mmCIF file of C-alpha atoms and ligand atoms in Angstrom:
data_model
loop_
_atom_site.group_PDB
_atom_site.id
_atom_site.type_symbol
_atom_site.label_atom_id
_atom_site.label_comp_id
_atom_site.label_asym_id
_atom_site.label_seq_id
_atom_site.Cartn_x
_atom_site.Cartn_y
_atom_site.Cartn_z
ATOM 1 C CA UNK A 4 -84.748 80.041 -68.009
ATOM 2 C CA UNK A 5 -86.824 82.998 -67.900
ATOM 3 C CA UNK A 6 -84.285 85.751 -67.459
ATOM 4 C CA UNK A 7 -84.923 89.104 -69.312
ATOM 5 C CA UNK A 8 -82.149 90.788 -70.707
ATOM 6 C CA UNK A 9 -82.051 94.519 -70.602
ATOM 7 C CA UNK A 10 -79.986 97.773 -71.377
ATOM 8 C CA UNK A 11 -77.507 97.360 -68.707
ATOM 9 C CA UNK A 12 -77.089 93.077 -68.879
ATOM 10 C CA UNK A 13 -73.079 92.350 -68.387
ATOM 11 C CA UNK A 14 -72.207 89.997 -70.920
ATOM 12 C CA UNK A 15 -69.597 87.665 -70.332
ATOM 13 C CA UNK A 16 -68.512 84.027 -71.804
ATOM 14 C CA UNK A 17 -65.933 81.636 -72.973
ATOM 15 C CA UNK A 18 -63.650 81.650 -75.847
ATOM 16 C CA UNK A 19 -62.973 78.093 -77.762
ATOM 17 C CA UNK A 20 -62.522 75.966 -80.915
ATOM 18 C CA UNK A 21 -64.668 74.144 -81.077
ATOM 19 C CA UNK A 22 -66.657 75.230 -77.857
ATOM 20 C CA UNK A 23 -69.937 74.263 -78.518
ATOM 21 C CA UNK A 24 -69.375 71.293 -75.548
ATOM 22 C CA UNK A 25 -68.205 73.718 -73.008
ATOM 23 C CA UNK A 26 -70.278 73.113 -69.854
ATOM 24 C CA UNK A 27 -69.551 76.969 -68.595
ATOM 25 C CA UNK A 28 -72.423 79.041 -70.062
ATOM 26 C CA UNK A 29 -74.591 76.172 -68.582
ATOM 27 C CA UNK A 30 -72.725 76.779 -64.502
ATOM 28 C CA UNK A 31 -72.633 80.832 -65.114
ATOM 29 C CA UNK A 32 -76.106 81.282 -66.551
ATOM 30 C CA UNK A 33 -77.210 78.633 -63.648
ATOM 31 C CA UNK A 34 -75.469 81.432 -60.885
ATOM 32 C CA UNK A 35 -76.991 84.310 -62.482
ATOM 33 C CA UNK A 36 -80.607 82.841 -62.712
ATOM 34 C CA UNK A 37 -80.065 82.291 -58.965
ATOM 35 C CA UNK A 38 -78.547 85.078 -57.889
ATOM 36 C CA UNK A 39 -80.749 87.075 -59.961
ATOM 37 C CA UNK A 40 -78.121 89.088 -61.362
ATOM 38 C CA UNK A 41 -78.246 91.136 -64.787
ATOM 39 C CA UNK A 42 -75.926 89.585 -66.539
ATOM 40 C CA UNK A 43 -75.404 86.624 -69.256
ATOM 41 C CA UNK A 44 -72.873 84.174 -70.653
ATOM 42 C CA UNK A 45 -72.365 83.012 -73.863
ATOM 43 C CA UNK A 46 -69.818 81.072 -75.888
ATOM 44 C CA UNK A 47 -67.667 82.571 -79.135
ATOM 45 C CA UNK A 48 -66.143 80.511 -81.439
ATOM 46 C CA UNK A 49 -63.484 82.947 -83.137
ATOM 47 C CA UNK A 50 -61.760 81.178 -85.766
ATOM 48 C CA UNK A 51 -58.551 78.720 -84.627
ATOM 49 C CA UNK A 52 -56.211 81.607 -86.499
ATOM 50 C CA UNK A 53 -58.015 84.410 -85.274
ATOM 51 C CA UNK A 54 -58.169 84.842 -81.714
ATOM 52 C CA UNK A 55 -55.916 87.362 -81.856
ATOM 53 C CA UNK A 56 -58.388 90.008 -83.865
ATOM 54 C CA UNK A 57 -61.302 88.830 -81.604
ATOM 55 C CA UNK A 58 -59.275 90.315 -78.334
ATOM 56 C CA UNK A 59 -58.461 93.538 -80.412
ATOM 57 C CA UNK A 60 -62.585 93.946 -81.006
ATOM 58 C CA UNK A 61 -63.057 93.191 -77.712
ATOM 59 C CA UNK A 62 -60.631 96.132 -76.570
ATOM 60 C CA UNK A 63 -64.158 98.245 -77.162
ATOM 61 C CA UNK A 64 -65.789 97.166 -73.776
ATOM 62 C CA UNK A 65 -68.820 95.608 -75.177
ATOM 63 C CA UNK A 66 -67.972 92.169 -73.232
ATOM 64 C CA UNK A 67 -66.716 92.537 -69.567
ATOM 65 C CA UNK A 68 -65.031 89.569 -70.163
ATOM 66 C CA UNK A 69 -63.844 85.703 -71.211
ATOM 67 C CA UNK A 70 -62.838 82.658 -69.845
ATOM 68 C CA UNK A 71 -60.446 81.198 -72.375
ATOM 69 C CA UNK A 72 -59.807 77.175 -73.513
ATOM 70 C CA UNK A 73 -58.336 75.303 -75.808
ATOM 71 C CA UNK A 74 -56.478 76.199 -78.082
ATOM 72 C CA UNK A 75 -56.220 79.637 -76.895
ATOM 73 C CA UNK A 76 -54.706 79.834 -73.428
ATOM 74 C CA UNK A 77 -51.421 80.544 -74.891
ATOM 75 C CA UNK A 78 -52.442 83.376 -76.968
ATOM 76 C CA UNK A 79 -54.578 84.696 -74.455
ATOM 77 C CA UNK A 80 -51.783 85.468 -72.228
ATOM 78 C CA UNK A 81 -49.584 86.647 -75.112
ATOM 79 C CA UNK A 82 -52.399 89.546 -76.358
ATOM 80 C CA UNK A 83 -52.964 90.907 -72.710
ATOM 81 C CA UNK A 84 -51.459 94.324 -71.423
ATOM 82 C CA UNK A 85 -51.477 93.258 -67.586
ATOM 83 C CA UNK A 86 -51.108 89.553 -66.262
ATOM 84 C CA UNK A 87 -51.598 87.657 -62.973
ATOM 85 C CA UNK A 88 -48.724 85.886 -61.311
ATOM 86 C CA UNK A 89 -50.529 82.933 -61.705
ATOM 87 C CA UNK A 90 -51.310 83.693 -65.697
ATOM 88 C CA UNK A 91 -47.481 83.998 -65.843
ATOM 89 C CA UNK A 92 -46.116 81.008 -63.965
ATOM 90 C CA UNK A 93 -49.084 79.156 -65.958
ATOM 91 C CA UNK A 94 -47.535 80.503 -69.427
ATOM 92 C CA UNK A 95 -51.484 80.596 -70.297
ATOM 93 C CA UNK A 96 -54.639 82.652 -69.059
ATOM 94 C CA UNK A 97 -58.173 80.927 -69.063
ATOM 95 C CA UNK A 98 -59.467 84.294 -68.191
ATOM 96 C CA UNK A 99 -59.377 87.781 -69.884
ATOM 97 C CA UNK A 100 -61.156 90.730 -69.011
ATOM 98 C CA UNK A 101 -61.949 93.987 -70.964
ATOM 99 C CA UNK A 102 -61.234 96.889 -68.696
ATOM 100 C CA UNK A 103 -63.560 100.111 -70.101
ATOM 101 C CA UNK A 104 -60.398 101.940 -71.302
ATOM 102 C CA UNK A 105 -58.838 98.905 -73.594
ATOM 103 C CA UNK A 106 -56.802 97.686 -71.484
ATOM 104 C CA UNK A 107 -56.634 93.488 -71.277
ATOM 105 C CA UNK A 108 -56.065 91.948 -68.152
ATOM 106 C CA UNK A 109 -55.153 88.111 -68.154
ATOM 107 C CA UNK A 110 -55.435 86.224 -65.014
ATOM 108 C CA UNK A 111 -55.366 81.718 -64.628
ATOM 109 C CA UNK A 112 -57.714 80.451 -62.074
ATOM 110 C CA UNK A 113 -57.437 76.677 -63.178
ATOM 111 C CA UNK A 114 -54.714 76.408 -60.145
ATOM 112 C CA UNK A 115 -57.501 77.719 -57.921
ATOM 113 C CA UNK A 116 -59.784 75.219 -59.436
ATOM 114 C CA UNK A 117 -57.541 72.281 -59.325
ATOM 115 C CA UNK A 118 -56.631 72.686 -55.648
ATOM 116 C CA UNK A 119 -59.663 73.480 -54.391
ATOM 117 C CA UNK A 120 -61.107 69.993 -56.114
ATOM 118 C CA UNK A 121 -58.356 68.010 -54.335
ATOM 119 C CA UNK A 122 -58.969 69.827 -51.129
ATOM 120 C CA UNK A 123 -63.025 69.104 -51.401
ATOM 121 C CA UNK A 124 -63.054 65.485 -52.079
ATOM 122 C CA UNK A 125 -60.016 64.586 -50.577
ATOM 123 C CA UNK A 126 -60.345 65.635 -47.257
ATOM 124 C CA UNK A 127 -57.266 66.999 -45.484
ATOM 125 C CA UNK A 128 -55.116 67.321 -48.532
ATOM 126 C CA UNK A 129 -52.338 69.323 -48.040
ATOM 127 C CA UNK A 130 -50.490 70.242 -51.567
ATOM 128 C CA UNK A 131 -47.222 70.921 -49.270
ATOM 129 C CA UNK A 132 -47.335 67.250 -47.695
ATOM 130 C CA UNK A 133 -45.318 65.932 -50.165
ATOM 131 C CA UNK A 134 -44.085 65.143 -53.447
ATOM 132 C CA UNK A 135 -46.837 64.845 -56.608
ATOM 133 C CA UNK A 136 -47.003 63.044 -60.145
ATOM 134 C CA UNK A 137 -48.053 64.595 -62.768
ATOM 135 C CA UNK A 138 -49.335 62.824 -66.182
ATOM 136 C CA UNK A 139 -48.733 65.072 -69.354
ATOM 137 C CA UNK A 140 -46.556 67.844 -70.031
ATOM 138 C CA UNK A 141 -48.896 70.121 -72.113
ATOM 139 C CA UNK A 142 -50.567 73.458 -70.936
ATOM 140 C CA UNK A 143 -52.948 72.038 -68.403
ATOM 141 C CA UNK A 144 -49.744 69.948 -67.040
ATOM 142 C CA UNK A 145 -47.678 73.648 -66.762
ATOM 143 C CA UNK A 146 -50.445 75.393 -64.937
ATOM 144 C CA UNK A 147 -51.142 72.373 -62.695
ATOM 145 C CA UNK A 148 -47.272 72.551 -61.718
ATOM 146 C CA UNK A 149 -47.078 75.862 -61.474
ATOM 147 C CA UNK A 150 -50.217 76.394 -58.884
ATOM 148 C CA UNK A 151 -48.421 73.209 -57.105
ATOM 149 C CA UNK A 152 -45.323 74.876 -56.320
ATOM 150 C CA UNK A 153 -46.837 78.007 -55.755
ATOM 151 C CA UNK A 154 -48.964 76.222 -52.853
ATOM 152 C CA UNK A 155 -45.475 74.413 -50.991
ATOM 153 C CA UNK A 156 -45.408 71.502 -53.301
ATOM 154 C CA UNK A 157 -41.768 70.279 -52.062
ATOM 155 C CA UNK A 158 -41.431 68.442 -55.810
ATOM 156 C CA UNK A 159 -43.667 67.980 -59.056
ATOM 157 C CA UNK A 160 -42.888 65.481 -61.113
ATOM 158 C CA UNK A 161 -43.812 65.816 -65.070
ATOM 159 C CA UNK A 162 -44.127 62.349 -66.436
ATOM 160 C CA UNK A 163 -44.700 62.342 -70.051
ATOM 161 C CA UNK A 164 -44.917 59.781 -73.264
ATOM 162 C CA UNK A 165 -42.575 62.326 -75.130
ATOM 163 C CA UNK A 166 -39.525 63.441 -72.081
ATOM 164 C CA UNK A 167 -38.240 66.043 -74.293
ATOM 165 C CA UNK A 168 -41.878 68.128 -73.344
ATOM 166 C CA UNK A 169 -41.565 66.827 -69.557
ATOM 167 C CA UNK A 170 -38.165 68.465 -69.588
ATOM 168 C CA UNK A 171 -38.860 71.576 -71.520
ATOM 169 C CA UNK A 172 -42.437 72.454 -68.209
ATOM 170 C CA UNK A 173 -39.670 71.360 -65.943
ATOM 171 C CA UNK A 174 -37.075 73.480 -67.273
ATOM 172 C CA UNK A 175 -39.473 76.300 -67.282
ATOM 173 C CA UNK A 176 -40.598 76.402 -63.948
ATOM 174 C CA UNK A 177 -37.221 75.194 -62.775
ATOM 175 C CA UNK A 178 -36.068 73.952 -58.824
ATOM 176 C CA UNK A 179 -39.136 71.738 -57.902
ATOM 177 C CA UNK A 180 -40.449 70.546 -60.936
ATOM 178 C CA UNK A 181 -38.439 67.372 -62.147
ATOM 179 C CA UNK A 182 -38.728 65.484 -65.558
ATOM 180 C CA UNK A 183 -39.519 61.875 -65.876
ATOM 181 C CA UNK A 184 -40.810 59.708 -69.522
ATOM 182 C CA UNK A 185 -43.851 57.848 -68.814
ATOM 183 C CA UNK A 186 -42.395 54.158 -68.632
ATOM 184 C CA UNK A 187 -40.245 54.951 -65.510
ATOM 185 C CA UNK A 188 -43.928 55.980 -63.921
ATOM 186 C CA UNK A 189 -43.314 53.514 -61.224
ATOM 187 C CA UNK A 190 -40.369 55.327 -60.071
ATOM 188 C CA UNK A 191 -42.245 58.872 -60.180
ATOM 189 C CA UNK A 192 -45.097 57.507 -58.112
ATOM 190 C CA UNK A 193 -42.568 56.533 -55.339
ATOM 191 C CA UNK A 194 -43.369 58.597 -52.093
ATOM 192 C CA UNK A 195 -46.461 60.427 -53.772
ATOM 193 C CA UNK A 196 -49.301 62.156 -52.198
ATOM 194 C CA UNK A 197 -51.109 62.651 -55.231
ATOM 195 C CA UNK A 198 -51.230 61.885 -58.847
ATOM 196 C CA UNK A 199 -53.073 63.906 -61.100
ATOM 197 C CA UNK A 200 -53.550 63.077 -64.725
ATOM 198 C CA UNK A 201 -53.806 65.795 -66.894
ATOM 199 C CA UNK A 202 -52.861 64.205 -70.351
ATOM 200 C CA UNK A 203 -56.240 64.296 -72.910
ATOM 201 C CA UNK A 204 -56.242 60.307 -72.639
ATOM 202 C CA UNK A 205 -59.410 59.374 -71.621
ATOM 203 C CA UNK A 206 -61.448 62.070 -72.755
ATOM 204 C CA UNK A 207 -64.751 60.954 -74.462
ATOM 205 C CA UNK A 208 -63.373 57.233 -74.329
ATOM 206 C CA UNK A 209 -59.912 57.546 -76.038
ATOM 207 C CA UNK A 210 -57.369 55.689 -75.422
ATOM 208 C CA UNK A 211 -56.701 54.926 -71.844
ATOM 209 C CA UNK A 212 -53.643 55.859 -69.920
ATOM 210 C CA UNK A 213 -51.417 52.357 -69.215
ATOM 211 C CA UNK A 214 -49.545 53.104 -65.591
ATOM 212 C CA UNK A 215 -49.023 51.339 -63.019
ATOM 213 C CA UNK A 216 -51.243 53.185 -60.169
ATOM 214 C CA UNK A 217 -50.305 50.308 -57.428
ATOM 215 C CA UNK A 218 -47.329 51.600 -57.671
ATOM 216 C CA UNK A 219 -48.619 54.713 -55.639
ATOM 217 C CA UNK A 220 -48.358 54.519 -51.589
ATOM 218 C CA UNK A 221 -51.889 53.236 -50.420
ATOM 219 C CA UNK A 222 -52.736 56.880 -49.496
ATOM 220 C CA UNK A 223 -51.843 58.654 -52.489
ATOM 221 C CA UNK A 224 -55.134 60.705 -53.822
ATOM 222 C CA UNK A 225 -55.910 60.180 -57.634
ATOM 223 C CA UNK A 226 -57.252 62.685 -59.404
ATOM 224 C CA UNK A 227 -58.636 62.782 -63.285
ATOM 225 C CA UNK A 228 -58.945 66.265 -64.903
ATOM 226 C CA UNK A 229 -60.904 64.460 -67.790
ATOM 227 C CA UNK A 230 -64.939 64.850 -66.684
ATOM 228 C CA UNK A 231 -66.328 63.362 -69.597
ATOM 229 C CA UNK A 232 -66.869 60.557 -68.439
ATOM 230 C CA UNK A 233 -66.758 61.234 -65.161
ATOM 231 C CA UNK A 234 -65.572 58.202 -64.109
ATOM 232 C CA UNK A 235 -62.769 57.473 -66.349
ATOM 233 C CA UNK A 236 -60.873 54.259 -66.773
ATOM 234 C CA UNK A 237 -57.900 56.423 -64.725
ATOM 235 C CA UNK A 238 -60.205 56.570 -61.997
ATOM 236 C CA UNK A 239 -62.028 53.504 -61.796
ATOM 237 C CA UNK A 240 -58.401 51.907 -61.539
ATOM 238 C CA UNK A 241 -58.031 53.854 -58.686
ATOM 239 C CA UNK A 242 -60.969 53.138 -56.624
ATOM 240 C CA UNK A 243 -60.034 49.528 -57.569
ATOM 241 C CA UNK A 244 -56.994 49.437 -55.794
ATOM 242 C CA UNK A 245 -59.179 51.617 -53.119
ATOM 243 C CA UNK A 246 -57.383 55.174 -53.335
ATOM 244 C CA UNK A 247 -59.052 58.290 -52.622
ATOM 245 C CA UNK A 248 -60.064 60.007 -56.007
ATOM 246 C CA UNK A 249 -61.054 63.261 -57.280
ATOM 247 C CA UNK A 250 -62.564 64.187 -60.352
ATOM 248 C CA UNK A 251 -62.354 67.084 -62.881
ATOM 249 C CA UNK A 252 -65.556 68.610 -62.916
ATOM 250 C CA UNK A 253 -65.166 69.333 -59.452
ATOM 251 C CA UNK A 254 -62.145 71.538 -61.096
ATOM 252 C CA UNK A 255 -64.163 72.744 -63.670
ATOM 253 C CA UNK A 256 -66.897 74.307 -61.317
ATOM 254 C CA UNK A 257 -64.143 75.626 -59.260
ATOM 255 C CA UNK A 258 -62.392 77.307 -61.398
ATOM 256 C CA UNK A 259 -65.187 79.249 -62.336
ATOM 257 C CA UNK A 260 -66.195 80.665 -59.103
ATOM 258 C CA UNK A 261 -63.136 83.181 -59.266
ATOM 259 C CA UNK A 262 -64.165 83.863 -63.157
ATOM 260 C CA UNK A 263 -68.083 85.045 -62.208
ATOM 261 C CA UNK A 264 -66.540 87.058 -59.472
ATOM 262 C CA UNK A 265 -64.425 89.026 -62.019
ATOM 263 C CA UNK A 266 -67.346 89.066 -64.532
ATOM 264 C CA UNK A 267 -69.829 89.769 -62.562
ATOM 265 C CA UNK A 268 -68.706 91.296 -59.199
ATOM 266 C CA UNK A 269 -70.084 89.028 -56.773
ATOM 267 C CA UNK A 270 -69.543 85.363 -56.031
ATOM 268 C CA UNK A 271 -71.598 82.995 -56.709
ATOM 269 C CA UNK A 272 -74.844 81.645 -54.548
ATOM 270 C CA UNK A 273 -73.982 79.338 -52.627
ATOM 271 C CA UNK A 274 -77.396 77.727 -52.458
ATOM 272 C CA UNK A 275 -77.724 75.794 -55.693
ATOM 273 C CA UNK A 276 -76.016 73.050 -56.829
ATOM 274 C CA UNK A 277 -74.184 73.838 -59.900
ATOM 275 C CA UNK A 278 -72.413 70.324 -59.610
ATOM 276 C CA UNK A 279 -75.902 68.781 -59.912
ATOM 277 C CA UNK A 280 -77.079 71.184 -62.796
ATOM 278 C CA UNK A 281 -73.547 70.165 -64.860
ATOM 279 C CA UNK A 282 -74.077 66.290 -63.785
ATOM 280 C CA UNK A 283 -77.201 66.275 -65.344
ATOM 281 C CA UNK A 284 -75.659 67.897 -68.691
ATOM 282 C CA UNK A 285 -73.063 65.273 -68.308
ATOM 283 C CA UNK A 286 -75.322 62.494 -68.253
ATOM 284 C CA UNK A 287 -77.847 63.380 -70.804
HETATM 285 P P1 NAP B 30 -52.534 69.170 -74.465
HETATM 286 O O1 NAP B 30 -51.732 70.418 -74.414
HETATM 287 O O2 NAP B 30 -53.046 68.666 -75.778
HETATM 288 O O3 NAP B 30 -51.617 68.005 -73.807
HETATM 289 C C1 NAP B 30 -52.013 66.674 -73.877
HETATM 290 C C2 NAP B 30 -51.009 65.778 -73.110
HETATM 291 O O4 NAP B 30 -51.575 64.477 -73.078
HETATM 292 C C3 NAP B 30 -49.620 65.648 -73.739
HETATM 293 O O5 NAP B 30 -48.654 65.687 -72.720
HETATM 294 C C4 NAP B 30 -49.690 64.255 -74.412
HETATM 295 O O6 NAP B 30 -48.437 63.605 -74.436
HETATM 296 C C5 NAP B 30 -50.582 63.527 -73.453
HETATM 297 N N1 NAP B 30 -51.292 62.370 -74.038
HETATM 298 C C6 NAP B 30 -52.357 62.412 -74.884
HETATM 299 N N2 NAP B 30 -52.791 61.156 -75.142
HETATM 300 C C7 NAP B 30 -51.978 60.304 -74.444
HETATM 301 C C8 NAP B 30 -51.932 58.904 -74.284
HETATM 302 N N3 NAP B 30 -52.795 58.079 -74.905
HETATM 303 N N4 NAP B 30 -50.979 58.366 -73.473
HETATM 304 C C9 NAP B 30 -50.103 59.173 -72.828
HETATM 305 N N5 NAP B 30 -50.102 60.533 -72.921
HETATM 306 C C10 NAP B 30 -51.033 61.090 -73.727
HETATM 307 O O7 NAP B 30 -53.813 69.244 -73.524
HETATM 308 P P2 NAP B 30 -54.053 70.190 -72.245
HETATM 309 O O8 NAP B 30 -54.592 71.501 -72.664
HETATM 310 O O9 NAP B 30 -52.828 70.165 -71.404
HETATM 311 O O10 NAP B 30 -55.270 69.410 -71.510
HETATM 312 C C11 NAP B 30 -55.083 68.111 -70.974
HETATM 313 C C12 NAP B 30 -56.407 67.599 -70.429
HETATM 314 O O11 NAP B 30 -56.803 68.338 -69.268
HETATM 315 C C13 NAP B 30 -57.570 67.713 -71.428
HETATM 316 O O12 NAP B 30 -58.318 66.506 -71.388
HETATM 317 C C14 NAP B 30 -58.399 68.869 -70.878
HETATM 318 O O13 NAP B 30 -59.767 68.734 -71.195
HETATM 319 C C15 NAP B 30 -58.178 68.687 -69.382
HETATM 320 N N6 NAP B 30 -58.417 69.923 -68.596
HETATM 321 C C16 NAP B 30 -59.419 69.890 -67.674
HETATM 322 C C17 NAP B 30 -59.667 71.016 -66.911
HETATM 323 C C18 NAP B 30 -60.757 70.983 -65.867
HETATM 324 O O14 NAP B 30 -61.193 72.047 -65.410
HETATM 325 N N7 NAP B 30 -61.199 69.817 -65.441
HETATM 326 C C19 NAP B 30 -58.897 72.198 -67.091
HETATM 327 C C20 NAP B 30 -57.884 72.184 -68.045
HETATM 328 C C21 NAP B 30 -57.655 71.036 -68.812
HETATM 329 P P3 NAP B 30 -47.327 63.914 -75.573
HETATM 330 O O15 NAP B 30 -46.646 65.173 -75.136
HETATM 331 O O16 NAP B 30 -46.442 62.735 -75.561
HETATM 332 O O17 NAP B 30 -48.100 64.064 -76.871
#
């Protein structure tokens, strides 16, 4: 990287604990090398009780803005004057940015992220089509949902290991979303054109989610918003039994194509790679 950063570089970056694994600095510093824009982006690590005075400091306009991720979407949304419909039907913002006069505006573009993914490697998917599972019931589970519904979904259901959190996303986004405890997954996957797992099993090799994917039509897409691995167990299951899958890096990148255009004004080049640049990182 031989960037030079000046007197008028935009500074940007994402907001975690821990964050130090985040693979965003790596995808917008990647766009702004190419694009030859002025800007950088770097991660904070505010402490896990402290987010809350790290917005307030940023209220000065010295950082145009943050993505946000766990644990922090929550409070992210919660500190902002001004929110996006989609920050509100997520109950959680993975974006925040510092306008010049204080004000905070939150905005969720992990809906964006996750439908364009489907749409990109599973050709012709149509979020409307029909009905979709759901796996987990925590904050990536509610925005997932939420984004669904917003897009035609006809019904989302929340299947979760503890019902009482299914029911609580379902009761919260009410009419389409429906409740359902993991060991009646069969009967969820019934008549599905997708299944998306968005529980944390899976991540870095944890325990691996035990469901019964054959229970899907043959059709049904499967997608994993774990990337590390990229190929989880989830997913090799999946291309087992020979359904289309997707994976969630190609959620991660898309997501953040909306975030550089807040941060930075412009979208992203579409010339390079940044799937490549984050598979390497990935794999190393
Ligand atoms: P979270 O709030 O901690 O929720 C975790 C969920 O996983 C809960 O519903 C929990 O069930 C369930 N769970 C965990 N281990 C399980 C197991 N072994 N069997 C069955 N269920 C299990 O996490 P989150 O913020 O929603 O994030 C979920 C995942 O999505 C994370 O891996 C995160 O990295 C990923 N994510 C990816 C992207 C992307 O861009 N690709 C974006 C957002 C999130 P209980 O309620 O029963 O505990």
């Amino acid at each position: 990287m031989s960037r030079t950063i000046t007197g008028r570089t935009v500074v940007a970056g994402v907001a975690g604990s821990p964050v130090g694994h985040s693979l965003s600095p790596l995808i917008h510093n990647a766009w702004l090398e190419a694009a030859g824009i002025d800007g950088v982006y770097v991660a904070f690590a505010p402490g896990a009780d402290r987010f809350d005075r790290f917005v307030e400091g940023m209220r000065g306009g010295a950082v145009r803005g943050v993505n946000v991720t766990i644990p922090f979407k929550e409070v992210a949304l919660s500190m902002a004057d001004k929110a996006s419909a989609r920050a509100r039907g997520a109950a959680a913002a993975n974006l925040l940015i510092f306008e010049s006069d204080g004000t905070v505006i939150a905005d969720n573009t992990d809906g964006i992220g996750l439908i364009g993914a489907l749409q990109a490697q599973a050709e012709g998917f149509d979020p409307a089509a029909g009905p979709i599972a759901i796996l987990g019931a925590g904050g990536a589970a509610r925005g997932a949902a939420s984004a669904l519904v917003a897009a035609g979904c006809p019904q989302v259901r929340i299947v979760n290991r503890t019902l009482a959190k299914a029911e609580a996303v379902a009761g919260a986004l009410a009419g389409a979303v429906v409740a359902c405890p993991l060991t009646a997954a069969a009967d969820a996957f019934d008549g599905v054109t997708a299944v998306i797992n968005a529980t944390s099993a899976g991540l870095s090799g944890s325990g691996s989610l035990d469901v019964p994917l054959a229970a899907t039509p043959e059709t049904a897409v499967v997608m994993d918003m774990v990337y590390k691995p990229l190929l989880t167990p989830f997913l090799a299951e999946a291309l087992r039994l020979g359904r289309p899958t997707v994976d969630g890096l190609e959620m991660l990148v898309r997501q953040a194509i909306p975030s550089f255009e807040a941060f930075f004004g412009r979208v992203p080049p579409a010339d390079l790679d940044v799937r490549a640049v984050a598979l390497k990182a990935l794999e190393a």
